[in-house]
Amino acid sequence: MNLDEIKKEAAQCKFEDLQSLSLKITELKDKGVSFLGCVAFVQVNQEISLKEARELIVKLEAYTEEEKRRIEEMHAVMLSEFKEEEE
């Protein structure tokens, strides 16, 4: 799925509870949608900011603890690189 398809699907029905949203993200992962694609889905589906979507997605059961740890590590690296560029 490309980003436009992900966003279109996300806009079609809003998931009201975290369990349903988590099941949908698991389904997307199983289809090969990347973490960033899943974040885009959550952002559009829940009508929240990109930051809020990233924070919410790591709380879902769709990702293992190891995956969550790697996601947080990558996020920390990206933030540190942005800070270095600003200095």
CSV table of N, CA, C and O in Angstrom, one decimal:
chain,number,residue,atom,x,y,z
A,1,MET,N,0.8,-1.2,0.0
A,1,MET,CA,0.0,0.0,0.0
A,1,MET,C,0.9,1.2,0.0
A,1,MET,O,1.9,1.3,0.7
A,2,ASN,N,0.5,2.2,-0.8
A,2,ASN,CA,1.2,3.5,-0.8
A,2,ASN,C,0.6,4.4,0.3
A,2,ASN,O,-0.5,4.1,0.8
A,3,LEU,N,1.2,5.5,0.5
A,3,LEU,CA,0.8,6.5,1.5
A,3,LEU,C,-0.7,7.0,1.3
A,3,LEU,O,-1.5,7.1,2.2
A,4,ASP,N,-1.0,7.3,0.0
A,4,ASP,CA,-2.3,7.8,-0.3
A,4,ASP,C,-3.4,6.7,0.0
A,4,ASP,O,-4.4,7.0,0.5
A,5,GLU,N,-3.1,5.5,-0.3
A,5,GLU,CA,-4.0,4.4,0.0
A,5,GLU,C,-4.2,4.2,1.5
A,5,GLU,O,-5.3,3.9,2.0
A,6,ILE,N,-3.1,4.3,2.2
A,6,ILE,CA,-3.1,4.2,3.7
A,6,ILE,C,-4.0,5.3,4.3
A,6,ILE,O,-4.9,5.0,5.1
A,7,LYS,N,-3.8,6.5,3.8
A,7,LYS,CA,-4.6,7.6,4.4
A,7,LYS,C,-6.1,7.5,4.0
A,7,LYS,O,-6.9,7.8,4.8
A,8,LYS,N,-6.3,7.0,2.8
A,8,LYS,CA,-7.7,6.9,2.3
A,8,LYS,C,-8.4,5.9,3.2
A,8,LYS,O,-9.5,6.1,3.6
A,9,GLU,N,-7.8,4.7,3.4
A,9,GLU,CA,-8.3,3.7,4.3
A,9,GLU,C,-8.6,4.2,5.7
A,9,GLU,O,-9.6,3.9,6.3
A,10,ALA,N,-7.6,5.0,6.2
A,10,ALA,CA,-7.7,5.5,7.5
A,10,ALA,C,-8.9,6.5,7.7
A,10,ALA,O,-9.5,6.5,8.8
A,11,ALA,N,-9.2,7.2,6.7
A,11,ALA,CA,-10.3,8.2,6.7
A,11,ALA,C,-11.7,7.5,6.6
A,11,ALA,O,-12.7,8.1,6.9
A,12,GLN,N,-11.7,6.3,6.1
A,12,GLN,CA,-13.0,5.6,5.9
A,12,GLN,C,-13.8,5.2,7.1
A,12,GLN,O,-15.0,5.3,7.1
A,13,CYS,N,-13.1,4.8,8.2
A,13,CYS,CA,-13.8,4.5,9.4
A,13,CYS,C,-12.8,4.8,10.6
A,13,CYS,O,-11.7,4.4,10.6
A,14,LYS,N,-13.4,5.4,11.6
A,14,LYS,CA,-12.6,5.8,12.8
A,14,LYS,C,-12.7,4.7,13.8
A,14,LYS,O,-13.8,4.2,14.1
A,15,PHE,N,-11.6,4.3,14.4
A,15,PHE,CA,-11.6,3.3,15.4
A,15,PHE,C,-11.7,4.0,16.8
A,15,PHE,O,-10.9,4.9,17.1
A,16,GLU,N,-12.7,3.7,17.5
A,16,GLU,CA,-13.0,4.4,18.8
A,16,GLU,C,-12.3,3.8,20.0
A,16,GLU,O,-12.1,4.5,20.9
A,17,ASP,N,-11.8,2.6,19.9
A,17,ASP,CA,-11.1,2.1,21.1
A,17,ASP,C,-9.7,1.6,20.6
A,17,ASP,O,-9.4,1.2,19.5
A,18,LEU,N,-8.8,1.5,21.6
A,18,LEU,CA,-7.4,1.2,21.3
A,18,LEU,C,-7.2,-0.3,20.8
A,18,LEU,O,-6.4,-0.6,20.0
A,19,GLN,N,-8.1,-1.2,21.3
A,19,GLN,CA,-8.0,-2.6,20.9
A,19,GLN,C,-8.3,-2.7,19.5
A,19,GLN,O,-7.5,-3.4,18.7
A,20,SER,N,-9.3,-2.1,19.0
A,20,SER,CA,-9.7,-2.2,17.6
A,20,SER,C,-8.6,-1.5,16.7
A,20,SER,O,-8.2,-2.0,15.7
A,21,LEU,N,-8.1,-0.4,17.2
A,21,LEU,CA,-7.0,0.3,16.4
A,21,LEU,C,-5.8,-0.6,16.4
A,21,LEU,O,-5.1,-0.7,15.3
A,22,SER,N,-5.5,-1.2,17.5
A,22,SER,CA,-4.3,-2.1,17.5
A,22,SER,C,-4.4,-3.3,16.6
A,22,SER,O,-3.5,-3.7,15.9
A,23,LEU,N,-5.6,-3.9,16.5
A,23,LEU,CA,-5.9,-5.0,15.6
A,23,LEU,C,-5.7,-4.5,14.1
A,23,LEU,O,-5.2,-5.2,13.3
A,24,LYS,N,-6.2,-3.3,13.8
A,24,LYS,CA,-6.0,-2.8,12.5
A,24,LYS,C,-4.5,-2.5,12.1
A,24,LYS,O,-4.1,-2.9,11.0
A,25,ILE,N,-3.8,-2.0,13.1
A,25,ILE,CA,-2.3,-1.8,12.8
A,25,ILE,C,-1.6,-3.1,12.7
A,25,ILE,O,-0.8,-3.2,11.8
A,26,THR,N,-2.0,-4.1,13.4
A,26,THR,CA,-1.4,-5.5,13.2
A,26,THR,C,-1.7,-6.0,11.8
A,26,THR,O,-0.9,-6.5,11.2
A,27,GLU,N,-3.0,-5.8,11.4
A,27,GLU,CA,-3.4,-6.2,10.0
A,27,GLU,C,-2.5,-5.5,9.0
A,27,GLU,O,-2.0,-6.1,8.0
A,28,LEU,N,-2.3,-4.2,9.2
A,28,LEU,CA,-1.5,-3.4,8.2
A,28,LEU,C,0.0,-3.9,8.2
A,28,LEU,O,0.6,-4.0,7.2
A,29,LYS,N,0.5,-4.1,9.4
A,29,LYS,CA,1.9,-4.7,9.5
A,29,LYS,C,2.0,-6.0,8.8
A,29,LYS,O,3.0,-6.2,8.1
A,30,ASP,N,1.0,-6.9,9.0
A,30,ASP,CA,1.0,-8.2,8.3
A,30,ASP,C,1.0,-8.0,6.8
A,30,ASP,O,1.4,-8.9,6.1
A,31,LYS,N,0.4,-6.9,6.3
A,31,LYS,CA,0.4,-6.7,4.9
A,31,LYS,C,1.7,-6.0,4.4
A,31,LYS,O,1.8,-5.7,3.2
A,32,GLY,N,2.6,-5.7,5.3
A,32,GLY,CA,3.9,-5.2,4.9
A,32,GLY,C,4.0,-3.7,5.0
A,32,GLY,O,4.9,-3.1,4.6
A,33,VAL,N,3.0,-3.0,5.7
A,33,VAL,CA,3.0,-1.6,5.8
A,33,VAL,C,4.1,-1.2,6.9
A,33,VAL,O,4.1,-1.8,8.0
A,34,SER,N,4.9,-0.3,6.6
A,34,SER,CA,6.0,0.1,7.5
A,34,SER,C,5.5,0.8,8.7
A,34,SER,O,4.3,1.2,8.8
A,35,PHE,N,6.4,1.0,9.7
A,35,PHE,CA,6.0,1.7,10.9
A,35,PHE,C,5.5,3.1,10.5
A,35,PHE,O,4.5,3.6,11.1
A,36,LEU,N,6.2,3.8,9.6
A,36,LEU,CA,5.8,5.2,9.3
A,36,LEU,C,4.5,5.2,8.6
A,36,LEU,O,3.7,6.1,8.8
A,37,GLY,N,4.2,4.2,7.8
A,37,GLY,CA,2.9,4.0,7.2
A,37,GLY,C,1.8,3.8,8.2
A,37,GLY,O,0.7,4.4,8.1
A,38,CYS,N,2.1,3.0,9.2
A,38,CYS,CA,1.1,2.8,10.3
A,38,CYS,C,0.9,4.1,11.1
A,38,CYS,O,-0.2,4.4,11.6
A,39,VAL,N,2.0,4.9,11.3
A,39,VAL,CA,1.8,6.2,12.0
A,39,VAL,C,0.9,7.1,11.2
A,39,VAL,O,0.1,7.7,11.8
A,40,ALA,N,1.1,7.1,9.9
A,40,ALA,CA,0.3,7.9,9.0
A,40,ALA,C,-1.2,7.5,9.2
A,40,ALA,O,-2.1,8.3,9.2
A,41,PHE,N,-1.4,6.2,9.2
A,41,PHE,CA,-2.8,5.7,9.4
A,41,PHE,C,-3.4,6.2,10.7
A,41,PHE,O,-4.5,6.7,10.7
A,42,VAL,N,-2.7,6.1,11.8
A,42,VAL,CA,-3.2,6.5,13.1
A,42,VAL,C,-3.4,8.0,13.1
A,42,VAL,O,-4.4,8.5,13.6
A,43,GLN,N,-2.5,8.7,12.5
A,43,GLN,CA,-2.6,10.2,12.5
A,43,GLN,C,-3.9,10.6,11.8
A,43,GLN,O,-4.7,11.4,12.3
A,44,VAL,N,-4.2,10.0,10.6
A,44,VAL,CA,-5.4,10.4,9.9
A,44,VAL,C,-6.7,9.8,10.6
A,44,VAL,O,-7.7,10.5,10.8
A,45,ASN,N,-6.6,8.6,11.0
A,45,ASN,CA,-7.7,7.9,11.6
A,45,ASN,C,-8.2,8.5,12.9
A,45,ASN,O,-9.4,8.7,13.1
A,46,GLN,N,-7.2,8.9,13.7
A,46,GLN,CA,-7.6,9.5,15.0
A,46,GLN,C,-7.6,11.0,15.0
A,46,GLN,O,-7.9,11.7,16.0
A,47,GLU,N,-7.2,11.6,13.8
A,47,GLU,CA,-7.2,13.1,13.6
A,47,GLU,C,-6.4,13.7,14.7
A,47,GLU,O,-6.8,14.7,15.4
A,48,ILE,N,-5.1,13.3,14.8
A,48,ILE,CA,-4.2,13.8,15.8
A,48,ILE,C,-2.9,14.2,15.1
A,48,ILE,O,-2.7,13.9,13.9
A,49,SER,N,-2.0,14.8,15.8
A,49,SER,CA,-0.7,15.3,15.2
A,49,SER,C,0.2,14.1,15.0
A,49,SER,O,0.0,13.0,15.5
A,50,LEU,N,1.2,14.3,14.2
A,50,LEU,CA,2.2,13.2,13.9
A,50,LEU,C,2.9,12.8,15.2
A,50,LEU,O,3.0,11.6,15.4
A,51,LYS,N,3.2,13.7,16.0
A,51,LYS,CA,3.8,13.4,17.3
A,51,LYS,C,2.9,12.5,18.2
A,51,LYS,O,3.4,11.5,18.7
A,52,GLU,N,1.7,12.9,18.2
A,52,GLU,CA,0.7,12.2,19.0
A,52,GLU,C,0.5,10.8,18.5
A,52,GLU,O,0.4,9.8,19.2
A,53,ALA,N,0.5,10.7,17.1
A,53,ALA,CA,0.3,9.4,16.5
A,53,ALA,C,1.5,8.5,16.8
A,53,ALA,O,1.3,7.3,17.1
A,54,ARG,N,2.7,9.0,16.7
A,54,ARG,CA,3.9,8.2,17.1
A,54,ARG,C,3.8,7.7,18.5
A,54,ARG,O,4.1,6.5,18.8
A,55,GLU,N,3.4,8.6,19.4
A,55,GLU,CA,3.4,8.2,20.8
A,55,GLU,C,2.3,7.2,21.1
A,55,GLU,O,2.5,6.3,21.9
A,56,LEU,N,1.1,7.4,20.4
A,56,LEU,CA,0.0,6.4,20.6
A,56,LEU,C,0.4,5.0,20.0
A,56,LEU,O,0.1,4.0,20.7
A,57,ILE,N,1.0,5.0,18.9
A,57,ILE,CA,1.3,3.7,18.2
A,57,ILE,C,2.2,2.8,19.0
A,57,ILE,O,2.0,1.6,19.0
A,58,VAL,N,3.1,3.4,19.8
A,58,VAL,CA,4.0,2.6,20.6
A,58,VAL,C,3.3,2.0,21.8
A,58,VAL,O,3.9,1.2,22.5
A,59,LYS,N,2.1,2.5,22.1
A,59,LYS,CA,1.3,2.0,23.2
A,59,LYS,C,0.5,0.8,22.8
A,59,LYS,O,-0.1,0.1,23.7
A,60,LEU,N,0.3,0.6,21.5
A,60,LEU,CA,-0.6,-0.4,21.0
A,60,LEU,C,0.1,-1.8,21.1
A,60,LEU,O,1.3,-1.9,21.1
A,61,GLU,N,-0.7,-2.8,21.2
A,61,GLU,CA,-0.3,-4.2,21.3
A,61,GLU,C,0.2,-4.7,19.9
A,61,GLU,O,0.7,-5.8,19.9
A,62,ALA,N,0.1,-3.9,18.9
A,62,ALA,CA,0.5,-4.3,17.6
A,62,ALA,C,2.1,-4.5,17.4
A,62,ALA,O,2.5,-5.2,16.6
A,63,TYR,N,2.8,-3.9,18.3
A,63,TYR,CA,4.3,-4.0,18.3
A,63,TYR,C,4.8,-4.7,19.5
A,63,TYR,O,4.3,-4.5,20.6
A,64,THR,N,5.8,-5.5,19.3
A,64,THR,CA,6.4,-6.2,20.4
A,64,THR,C,7.2,-5.3,21.3
A,64,THR,O,7.6,-4.2,20.8
A,65,GLU,N,7.6,-5.7,22.4
A,65,GLU,CA,8.5,-4.8,23.3
A,65,GLU,C,9.8,-4.5,22.6
A,65,GLU,O,10.3,-3.4,22.7
A,66,GLU,N,10.3,-5.5,21.9
A,66,GLU,CA,11.6,-5.3,21.2
A,66,GLU,C,11.4,-4.3,20.1
A,66,GLU,O,12.3,-3.4,19.9
A,67,GLU,N,10.3,-4.4,19.3
A,67,GLU,CA,10.0,-3.4,18.2
A,67,GLU,C,9.9,-2.0,18.8
A,67,GLU,O,10.4,-1.0,18.3
A,68,LYS,N,9.2,-1.9,19.9
A,68,LYS,CA,9.0,-0.6,20.6
A,68,LYS,C,10.3,0.0,21.0
A,68,LYS,O,10.5,1.2,20.9
A,69,ARG,N,11.2,-0.9,21.6
A,69,ARG,CA,12.5,-0.4,22.0
A,69,ARG,C,13.3,0.2,20.8
A,69,ARG,O,13.8,1.2,20.9
A,70,ARG,N,13.2,-0.6,19.7
A,70,ARG,CA,14.0,-0.1,18.5
A,70,ARG,C,13.4,1.2,18.0
A,70,ARG,O,14.1,2.1,17.5
A,71,ILE,N,12.1,1.3,18.0
A,71,ILE,CA,11.4,2.5,17.5
A,71,ILE,C,11.8,3.7,18.3
A,71,ILE,O,12.2,4.7,17.8
A,72,GLU,N,11.8,3.5,19.7
A,72,GLU,CA,12.2,4.6,20.6
A,72,GLU,C,13.7,5.0,20.4
A,72,GLU,O,14.0,6.1,20.4
A,73,GLU,N,14.5,4.0,20.2
A,73,GLU,CA,16.0,4.3,19.9
A,73,GLU,C,16.1,5.1,18.6
A,73,GLU,O,16.9,6.0,18.6
A,74,MET,N,15.4,4.7,17.6
A,74,MET,CA,15.6,5.4,16.3
A,74,MET,C,15.0,6.8,16.4
A,74,MET,O,15.6,7.7,15.9
A,75,HIS,N,14.0,7.0,17.2
A,75,HIS,CA,13.4,8.3,17.4
A,75,HIS,C,14.4,9.2,18.2
A,75,HIS,O,14.6,10.3,17.8
A,76,ALA,N,15.1,8.6,19.2
A,76,ALA,CA,16.1,9.4,20.0
A,76,ALA,C,17.3,9.8,19.1
A,76,ALA,O,17.8,10.9,19.2
A,77,VAL,N,17.7,8.9,18.2
A,77,VAL,CA,18.8,9.2,17.3
A,77,VAL,C,18.4,10.3,16.4
A,77,VAL,O,19.2,11.3,16.1
A,78,MET,N,17.2,10.3,15.8
A,78,MET,CA,16.7,11.3,14.9
A,78,MET,C,16.7,12.7,15.6
A,78,MET,O,17.1,13.7,15.1
A,79,LEU,N,16.2,12.7,16.8
A,79,LEU,CA,16.1,13.9,17.6
A,79,LEU,C,17.5,14.5,17.9
A,79,LEU,O,17.7,15.7,17.8
A,80,SER,N,18.4,13.6,18.2
A,80,SER,CA,19.8,14.1,18.5
A,80,SER,C,20.4,14.6,17.3
A,80,SER,O,21.2,15.6,17.4
A,81,GLU,N,20.2,14.0,16.1
A,81,GLU,CA,20.7,14.6,14.9
A,81,GLU,C,20.1,15.9,14.5
A,81,GLU,O,20.9,16.8,14.1
A,82,PHE,N,18.9,16.1,14.8
A,82,PHE,CA,18.3,17.4,14.5
A,82,PHE,C,18.9,18.5,15.5
A,82,PHE,O,19.1,19.6,15.0
A,83,LYS,N,19.1,18.1,16.7
A,83,LYS,CA,19.7,19.1,17.7
A,83,LYS,C,21.1,19.4,17.3
A,83,LYS,O,21.5,20.6,17.4
A,84,GLU,N,21.9,18.5,16.8
A,84,GLU,CA,23.2,18.7,16.3
A,84,GLU,C,23.2,19.7,15.2
A,84,GLU,O,24.1,20.6,15.1
A,85,GLU,N,22.3,19.6,14.3
A,85,GLU,CA,22.2,20.5,13.1
A,85,GLU,C,21.8,21.9,13.5
A,85,GLU,O,22.3,22.8,12.9
A,86,GLU,N,21.1,22.0,14.6
A,86,GLU,CA,20.7,23.4,15.1
A,86,GLU,C,21.8,24.1,15.7
A,86,GLU,O,21.8,25.3,15.8
A,87,GLU,N,22.8,23.4,16.3
A,87,GLU,CA,23.9,24.0,17.1
A,87,GLU,C,24.9,24.6,16.2
A,87,GLU,O,25.1,24.6,15.1
